[in-house]
Amino acid sequence: MRGRALLRILGLFCLWITAQAQMKIPPETVQQWAVVLSTQLRDLTTKYSGSLLLQKKLKDVESIIKVVDLDGGDLVKKFSDEIEQMLGSKRKSVKRLAESAEDADLYHDFNATMKFDYYNSMLINTADEDGNSVELGSEFPLEENEHFNKLLVNTLLSDIQIPTNVYNKDPNILNGIYNSEALNDVFIANFQKDPTLTWQFFGSSTGFFRIYPGIKWTPDSNGVAAFDCRNRNWYIQAATSPKDIIIMVDISGSMKGLKMTIAKHTINTILDTLGENDFVNVIAYTDYVRYVEPCFKGTLVQADLDNREHFKQLVDELHVKGEAKIKNAMKESFKILNEAKLSGRGSMCNQAIMLITDGAMEDFESVFEESNWPERRVRVFTYLIGREMTFAQNTKWIACNNKGYYTHISTLADVQENVMEYLHVLSRPMVINHDHDIIWTEAYMDSVLPSTKELFYTKAQSLLLMTTVAMPVFSKKKETLSHGILLGVVGTDVPLMEVMKLAPRYMLGAHGYAFLITNNGYILAHPDLRPLYQDGKKLKPKPNYNSVDLSEVEWEDTEEKLRTAMVRGETGFIRLSIRASVDKGKRPLYLVNDYFYTNIDETPFSFGMVLTKGHGSLIFIGNVSVEEGLHDLTSPDLSIATEWTYCETDIDPSHRKYSQLQAAIRYLLGQEPDLECDEVLLQQMLFDAVVTAPLEAYWNALMLTDRVEPGVEMAFLGTRAGLTRWMRYAGVETRVANKRRLTPPNRRFLTATDKDNLFTVDHFPLWYRLAVENPPGSFYYYPVNDRGLQYVIAVTAVTVSSKGKTAMAGAIGLQMSLDMLEKMFWAIAKQPSDTDCSAIEGVCPLSCESPVSNPHPQHHFFYCEKLQTHTSSCLLLRISTVSWWTTMALFCCPKRGVSSDLWVSAGGS
């Protein structure tokens, strides 16, 4: 048993230490200590956990259960179909918004003198000194809404956000806002048809942003509304097709000072308009051509976040010198774009050159005749930098004769608005052809983060991310069709947590999981994606958090077979041997995982699912009556996984007030027949409640009829259906209260803040995962340092068998104090008073109550030293830290059946 192996190692370690200290204790004595401690520890954990009773109850019901093999291929298809259906409903909502916005514009005549009051999200509910509403700041009712992150919202109206640098009474703005009022009814109708919808919005090409439900917009610390919808990735992707971009920047001597500062800002702003489906390179030129990144010479690179940030750093280091020669740089740019098109390495769509200069003096017409005319398939956009207009005509000619756009940027404040113009030009073919391509963005962080530190410790950080589905809105007026007018972009956010709930945890088992990636190989959702870091008391997104490649987390896929197949949108299966880690990387697990994957139709996403070979591929089905199960669901010390979906409470607003347990009970009682519930999970929950109910009576009986050992703190169990029972034994509160005087933090084990030890949307509890990887019936012991409070967890798995198949039914365990374990060992290791001390130096007979003296500080060891001293108890092996002496014990004993994995499990912290 693992417990015996642990104690055998402890005994050997004690022997080694005492030998170093010249204290001769016979090996047979140490072996006897280990045997006695092993027996006492096993008996104690078995008794107070009730593991034998639970295993017996499961054995008694084996005749009425069946163990089923999970078919990964069928499961991945079922889950992906449900995800496709869910995302399809979001897509339909966006289409309805686009149609309504286009119709509203079609029947609206522009009014240059329009005066129109609207709800400005920055000004609503704002009064002047006399208590009157300020202009555009009328009363706008707001109330807290659980569905929208408990924010104050108005679900009957949308309101308008306008960037500070946009005039809020501009006629174009007022006409657009007036037009888009028609979207209010569609917003509400969409939300009624699909109550799982979150934010719906319309981003106008003129800069205003209509959002539903309406909210109070909070400016930044400087009182500025810096948010501009036209800079958002969803807007840019929807407004244009994928594109290949060469940015050419003039770094000749004439560009020094403010001109170069403006030019660098212009480059960075252009880079910010690019996404994963675009390709880019940056060339700086004087009298010669210079690639800002020599490694990218002659090619295009994907405009992902890493590459964009890399370009920005290099651009910041540019210095001016020499004389500008545009001709060679232009030839090089056309050459790159032409080779990309011929080789199929770029986007295979739009191509453009962005020329940033303070003037073009050369004869460059021959370059266009040779490389771009007459087809003009590469557009050239020109940005004239500075106040000087001497060469404006030449710069404008270049753009106009290559289907581009010319802009003059004289100040830093002009950059943003002028750069955005190229998007409207690139969108014209889409507008003229009326191509309503729907786009889905990569994962990104919702701007509304819960302000709790516990969020940082959850394993489901990746599920805080969102994706957006968006669609362009065009003018359908006959007089503007040939010009191709983009009105804006409509969209809605889709929380990835809601998507991943469609692959329920209980079906995937203790180590199984589901994940989503984009067609670029980037992760949308994965339990090993950790997008946040803690900066003091605040949580912040990590740099490049949304451009983490699948190969970076599934690194055992060394040949990238899994990644390649999923990027291609294929359906299939692959088996990999995995070394996983739990408990914040301290405890390794060696697993064989089966990966099943398929594409999600009508999206650029692929869905993957993992089942662990063996117990992860089996599930048992039990059956009890609803009446019997409900009777055993009412215990105050029973809970179910709050993050799992037993019943869908978000569809009907009247159901949002119920917890999952409340909703399940009301559904089973027939009080809420309209609830949509997972019948399989509910049936398994009822079965588990009945089978585990005797443990509650058993634990209570121990408290009432037996003297509970001091230091035995809590018994607990968990089942695959997410059901948890626990019993806090009497006397615990007093001991913990005394302990708090020294260590203020409260014990969190099995509380709502202890995410690692609860059933969550993306993982089973730590103790459950450790238990199922060890022989059923054999307890696994590991120490915990809970913010200064130290204790030990002992846990074992329980199983159920049918027709030769054995499935994991759950895990059961005990929490006990570290002090109890120390005292148990000290009592066992005390030498009898009649010990022969004639050949022993120092204190004899030995006892943990005896003082230890030794003239050599480096040999000052004794097996029962206090944990707080420099020389920790060999029993505990520095249970709070892994020391050099632990390593020595492992090194000295490899041929004696010592398991280093066990040591990591027992002593790693």
XYZ file of C-alpha atoms in Angstrom, residues 51 54-62 65 67 615 620 772 774-777 796-802 805-811:
33
model
C -14.598 4.433 3.053
C -19.326 3.563 0.984
C -17.612 0.789 -0.968
C -20.021 -1.742 0.561
C -23.063 0.373 -0.394
C -21.796 0.555 -3.962
C -21.243 -3.202 -3.972
C -24.839 -3.729 -2.806
C -26.282 -1.819 -5.801
C -24.107 -3.372 -8.520
C -26.379 -0.438 -12.392
C -21.146 0.312 -16.741
C -11.384 4.804 -16.011
C -21.819 3.900 -14.775
C -8.523 7.951 -8.994
C -4.168 5.278 -7.042
C -5.463 1.766 -6.225
C -9.055 1.902 -4.923
C -9.131 1.289 -1.167
C -9.087 7.006 -1.714
C -11.184 6.049 -4.724
C -14.347 3.926 -4.666
C -15.529 1.869 -7.635
C -18.515 0.002 -8.982
C -18.431 -3.060 -11.246
C -20.806 -4.697 -13.686
C -16.160 -3.608 -16.203
C -15.148 -1.379 -13.311
C -15.901 2.344 -13.257
C -14.867 5.044 -10.814
C -17.838 6.022 -8.667
C -16.182 8.725 -6.590
C -13.621 9.516 -3.922
